[in-house]
Amino acid sequence: MKYLKTYEDRCIGCERCMSVCSLAFFKEDNPAKSAIQVVPKDGGGFKLVVCNQSYRNCVSECPTQAISISKQGVVLINKKLCVSCYSCVAACPIHAMMRHEGGLYPFKCVACGACAKECPADALEIVQEEHA
């Protein structure tokens, strides 16, 4: 399974990952359009909210079967089949299926690695693990 591994203890809260993600997929620097969210923790540090490709509640909750799993284990959304009901957003237990104001479709991390390449603190890494 391919996914974005996070190291929250390394995160410095610069939000560069959010900028890179929104620029890559929406062509604008907008934190609301990032599939990774950097959230301050009470007491210091940061929580990184991003799809880990393992819960997959979104797949079973999609009424049109617009959500599938690639050969690499990445959860993907087929916009041609999506009816924008956002059942997948509600089903995600870690809030990593995203929605933004004015958006036509839900979105999530597809483990592209753009954010990991740009992270100055090495808090992100794309990993490929064999299925157990």
Coordinates of C-alpha atoms in Angstrom, one line a residue:
M1 CA 0.0 0.0 0.0
K2 CA 1.3 3.4 -1.0
Y3 CA 0.6 6.3 1.4
L4 CA 1.9 9.5 2.9
K5 CA 3.6 8.8 6.2
T6 CA 3.7 11.6 8.7
Y7 CA 6.2 12.4 11.4
E8 CA 4.3 14.9 13.6
D9 CA 7.2 15.3 16.0
R10 CA 9.2 16.8 13.1
C11 CA 6.5 19.2 11.9
I12 CA 7.4 22.9 12.4
G13 CA 4.0 24.2 11.3
C14 CA 5.2 26.1 8.3
E15 CA 2.2 24.9 6.2
R16 CA 4.4 24.5 3.1
C17 CA 2.8 21.1 2.5
M18 CA -0.6 22.8 2.3
S19 CA 0.5 25.3 -0.2
V20 CA 2.2 22.7 -2.4
C21 CA -0.9 20.5 -2.4
S22 CA -3.4 23.2 -3.2
L23 CA -1.1 24.5 -6.0
A24 CA -0.6 21.1 -7.5
F25 CA -4.3 20.2 -7.6
F26 CA -6.2 23.4 -7.7
K27 CA -3.6 25.8 -9.1
E28 CA -3.9 28.2 -6.2
D29 CA -2.3 28.7 -2.8
N30 CA -5.3 28.1 -0.6
P31 CA -5.2 26.0 2.6
A32 CA -8.9 25.1 2.3
K33 CA -8.0 23.3 -1.0
S34 CA -5.2 21.2 0.5
A35 CA -5.6 17.4 1.0
I36 CA -3.3 17.7 4.0
Q37 CA -4.1 20.0 7.0
V38 CA -1.7 21.2 9.6
V39 CA -3.6 21.7 12.9
P40 CA -2.0 23.1 16.1
K41 CA -2.2 20.7 19.1
D42 CA -3.2 21.9 22.5
G43 CA 0.1 22.1 24.4
G44 CA 2.2 22.6 21.3
G45 CA 3.2 20.7 18.2
F46 CA 1.0 20.0 15.2
K47 CA -1.4 17.3 14.0
L48 CA -1.2 16.4 10.4
V49 CA -4.6 15.4 9.0
V50 CA -4.2 13.4 5.8
C51 CA -5.6 10.2 4.3
N52 CA -3.6 7.1 5.3
Q53 CA -5.3 5.0 2.7
S54 CA -6.3 2.4 5.3
Y55 CA -9.7 3.1 6.8
R56 CA -11.6 2.9 3.4
N57 CA -15.0 3.7 4.9
C58 CA -15.4 6.1 2.0
V59 CA -15.4 3.2 -0.5
S60 CA -18.2 1.3 1.1
E61 CA -20.3 4.5 1.8
C62 CA -20.2 5.8 -1.8
P63 CA -23.6 5.1 -3.4
T64 CA -22.3 5.3 -7.0
Q65 CA -19.1 3.3 -6.6
A66 CA -17.1 6.4 -7.6
I67 CA -14.4 5.5 -5.0
S68 CA -12.0 2.7 -5.7
I69 CA -8.7 1.4 -4.6
S70 CA -5.8 1.4 -7.1
K71 CA -3.3 -1.4 -7.5
Q72 CA -0.9 0.6 -5.3
G73 CA -3.5 0.7 -2.6
V74 CA -4.4 4.4 -3.0
V75 CA -8.1 5.4 -2.6
L76 CA -9.2 7.3 -5.7
I77 CA -12.3 9.3 -6.6
N78 CA -13.8 9.0 -10.1
K79 CA -15.3 12.4 -10.8
K80 CA -17.3 11.0 -13.7
L81 CA -19.2 8.7 -11.3
C82 CA -19.3 11.1 -8.3
V83 CA -22.7 12.7 -7.6
S84 CA -21.3 15.0 -4.9
C85 CA -23.4 13.6 -2.1
Y86 CA -20.4 13.8 0.2
S87 CA -21.2 10.6 2.0
C88 CA -17.5 9.8 1.8
V89 CA -16.7 13.0 3.7
A90 CA -19.1 12.0 6.5
A91 CA -17.8 8.5 6.6
C92 CA -14.1 9.3 7.1
P93 CA -13.2 8.7 10.7
I94 CA -10.1 10.9 10.6
H95 CA -11.6 13.7 8.6
A96 CA -9.1 13.2 5.7
M97 CA -11.8 13.2 2.9
M98 CA -12.0 16.9 2.2
R99 CA -14.6 19.4 0.9
H100 CA -14.1 23.1 0.2
E101 CA -16.6 25.9 -0.3
G102 CA -17.7 26.0 -3.9
G103 CA -16.0 22.6 -4.7
L104 CA -17.9 20.2 -7.0
Y105 CA -16.3 17.1 -5.7
P106 CA -14.7 15.7 -2.5
F107 CA -11.0 15.3 -2.6
K108 CA -8.2 13.6 -0.6
C109 CA -4.6 12.8 -0.6
V110 CA -3.6 10.5 -3.5
A111 CA 0.0 10.0 -2.2
C112 CA 1.6 12.0 -5.0
G113 CA 4.5 13.0 -2.8
A114 CA 4.7 16.7 -3.9
C115 CA 4.3 17.8 -0.3
A116 CA 7.0 15.4 1.0
K117 CA 9.5 16.7 -1.5
E118 CA 8.9 20.3 -0.3
C119 CA 8.8 19.7 3.5
P120 CA 11.7 21.5 5.0
A121 CA 11.5 19.4 8.2
D122 CA 11.3 16.0 6.6
A123 CA 7.9 15.5 8.4
L124 CA 6.4 13.7 5.4
E125 CA 7.4 10.6 3.4
I126 CA 5.8 8.5 0.7
V127 CA 6.1 4.9 1.6
Q128 CA 5.1 1.7 -0.2
E129 CA 4.3 -1.3 2.1
E130 CA 3.3 -4.8 1.1
H131 CA -0.2 -5.9 2.1
A132 CA -0.3 -7.9 5.3

